[in-house]
Amino acid sequence: MIMARSFQATACSAAAIALAVPAAAVAQVQTYSFNIPAQDLASALRQFAQTSRQQVSFNGAAVRGMRSVPLQGSHSVDGGLAILLRGTGLSVRRAGRVLVIHRAEPVLSAVSTQPSPVRGQETGSAAGEPAPDAQDHDAEIVISGSRIDRPGFESPTPLTRVSAAELGVASRANVGAALADLPQFKAGQSPQTSGTNAQAGRMPVDLRGLGATRTLVLLDGRRFASDNDLSTIPSVLVKNVDIVTGGASAAWGSGAVAGVVNILLDHDLKGFRLGAEAGISTEYGDAGQRRLEAAFGTDFADGRGHFMIGGEYLQNDGIMTKTARPNTGRWVLANGALTPDVGYGDAFLGGIITSGVLNNRGFNPDGTLRTIALGTVLSRSLTIGGESLSDDNFSPLSTPQKRIAGLANISYEVFDNAKLTIEGRYSRYWGAYTWFGDHNRGAPNSASRITIQRDNAFLRPEIRAQLAAAGETSFTMGRYNSDLSYTTIDLEREAYQGTIALDGSFGGGKWRYGLYYSHGEYQNNIDTPGFRKTAEFANAVDAVIGPGGTPVCRIALTNPSTDCVPLNLFGYGAPSAAAIAYVTGTPSSRSTTKLDTFGVSLRGEPFELWAGPVSVAVGVEGRWESVNSVAGALDRANTFTTFQFGSLAGKDSVKEAFGEVVIPLLNDVPFFHKLEFNGAVRYSDYRNSGGIWSWKLGATNEFFPGVIGRVTRSRDIRAPSLSELYSTQTISYVNIVDVNPVTNVSSTVNVLIHGGGNPDLLPEEADTWTAGVTTSPLRGLTASLDYFDITINGVIASVGAQDLVNRCRGGNQELCARVFRDAGGNLLRVQSNSVNLQRYNTNGVDGEIAYTTSLDGDPARRLNFRLVGTWVNSLSIDDGLAKIEYVKNTSYAFVTGMPDWRINGSIGYADNGFNAIVRARYIAPGFYNRNQSITNNRVPAYTYVDLQLSQTLKADGREFDIYANVSNLFDKDPPIASLFSPFYDTVGRFVTVGARIRL
């Protein structure tokens, strides 16, 4: 172990000696891979600056109204600019480190990837030349792995940028669903995994399979209210998504343990866009999807202001039964094997008797008895085939959804060096569908089995006679309650957020500042009608013949004022509407989460060293979060037998200060063309858990022209969520098998258990290493390779009472503090709520290769090749007693796991408005659950193929796109038991066609 640590430290130290961004002098001969579509020239120049990492200066008025030609393939800086400026009458010259786009106008303003607004005439620069640090106030950038915004700086933390065009392949329902196709992500929450839980309609992202709460999601660099639900963001306004695949808490705060997903909006939007599309599963004719989208953007006040608004509506019909696809519904792990067509063996339509002389006889709709076709019996509670049913026969495989999402943003240059921005966002999701059944299981160990007395009013006389002949006064039964208490769920989620921000600069652009305040609310309202009320059901089942010769509840004989309605359970359709209304009710929840956040930051270059300018960023931030979730009155009264909501109320706040620095160490030295050190630190003071530090050390170096290395070491944090801190406290009594430490006697003890949230939880702490290299060895060819290693300590986990007592006995002294005994060693009480217990670790390698080439020298005709992959060496959990490996677990969303290999490869072809992309998604062989002994545990390798075709037509200043997407082109069935799979497609071939118009 010591040798391994020494090797890791040596390797990372060696890598840290190098790493960074190409120097401007080298950039003249270095080539870059560009993929810039035809658009307004200002936006094209900004995208050029980002791709080439150059500082580009131009006059906003001079380029207004101009359109660029496409820039595709591998080009040098000078060659690429020459293509972009073709036919504009503009040319380029160098002024120090700045590339100046100019013509007759003498006054220019620089644009790059940073906001630093100044104007040439205000800086004392000579006519026709901008100040070297001058930048366009409209050119906003967020370097998602850092708070430094200096032109040319590249964070040492690995970052992947995904364009809106790439997100559009396969026409996924939202940004989160599109990102889930990438190898680094796990779709732990999706329509496919939420058919029988209360998470339908949500699409958070989960980097590395470490849990969605450990991936921080930002919108234009700011936190947003919606619990990281990316379905609340209107896709039509998204320009790019930055994915930071390494810890970034020093830059962005709590939650950035696995990484950061930063959604960047299209603030350069000009004109009007309108789009519509429709899709369907071609083999099954279901899962229909419709989408409408619109967006508008314009400048005003002579270019000092900009306004944009956009929104979309999406409706997806879902797949309404889990048995609608092969290998999904009715698979159960039984007798050591994944077994198909399994249903309940102790609950049938109309009811089944499970005791006595009439055992295994079922009720017909008229109340007579029949011999039930049990199928192949696995146990008293499970059987294969026959008449058996399961919830999978009625509950959805993929949940239906309707949602709208909209956003409006207005910005105005209130002064020549200050821009005020006001933004509002709204989204709403709603859905109603069959959820799951509240059945009565008839097995002997089932708490929901029903006891029927021989004098029940609804029993046929011949059945009473058979019971009497056998000397039986009662029997037990089970019942599949699709005609009585099969529940539905009705959800509505709304999110609101308003933001105001001021960004600007002073000191001739040397210093840039930003400040903002945002308030957001996220409402989650749920009703689930159809659950059985415990007392009412028990009273209604016990029906007898009343004084008038009609059925009444037995309780009515002693309490004539009761409103009890007798319930007939004998046969499908037997329960009356009045009885159903009496014995069932609606669990409900009304929840509001609020987020208030502010930030103030200052960035600049205070002085220069021998190798270049030193950059710093400092700032303070604060957040106030609260949740108030109120369960319905019936839930609070514990009315229901099977399910009820709990209430939750709590709040937390944090005050933070951060600082970051970039120090150039060497420049234009052999093997060290540009060596830079990057360090960041943040102190967070939480209302509940106190103060904690996060930090990052990193370096970048350009070894050779186009060969850049990077390394980071960081400490990252995740504060406990409000639900982990404040979920409703519970009190129960549970049987525990305990060994008395004084007498060493083992016995079963009925023990008081305290559960719920734990206000004493501490933040999780993660130690992260990343190291990698990017290179452009050939014209048009780029490649990157990055190693990651993330260890999270003090992972918050919920431990059951029996497990907690066992771990204490096994030597975990921290958990022993939650086990309470008297002086004689007798077990009195167990505190069984969330604790900082486990340790997570994952490590592996991300890689990417891309190649772009033009055909016959025509940049409008090109071929693109891209290969993106992730290899996960390990994903393990150490709970204090055992270290368990979860890599290669692939088939079940609710078990920790990631494939060891996921690779996406794509080939794109473009020819003067026609575009075609073929994408393959590879998932390596794995296991349903590698930590269980299952005879058919292995899952084979899978490759899905997606196709996108589009054609752009232009006329009279308008652009009209028609397109078609096909996901799972070859209609590949999922592996067995893929009901809740986070990786495999259960929909089948899905075709979408659509059109967009740009005015």
GROMACS .gro file of C-alpha atoms in nm, residues 5-16 711 769 771:
model
   15
    5ARG     CA    1   0.080   0.563  -0.259
    6SER     CA    2   0.442   0.658  -0.325
    7PHE     CA    3   0.403   0.569  -0.692
    8GLN     CA    4   0.084   0.773  -0.720
    9ALA     CA    5   0.242   1.073  -0.554
   10THR     CA    6   0.552   1.049  -0.773
   11ALA     CA    7   0.349   1.013  -1.091
   12CYS     CA    8   0.122   1.304  -1.009
   13SER     CA    9   0.416   1.521  -0.905
   14ALA     CA   10   0.588   1.446  -1.233
   15ALA     CA   11   0.273   1.530  -1.423
   16ALA     CA   12   0.235   1.851  -1.227
  711VAL     CA   13  -0.306   1.755  -1.318
  769TRP     CA   14  -0.684   1.323  -0.829
  771ALA     CA   15  -0.416   1.382  -1.452
   0.00000   0.00000   0.00000
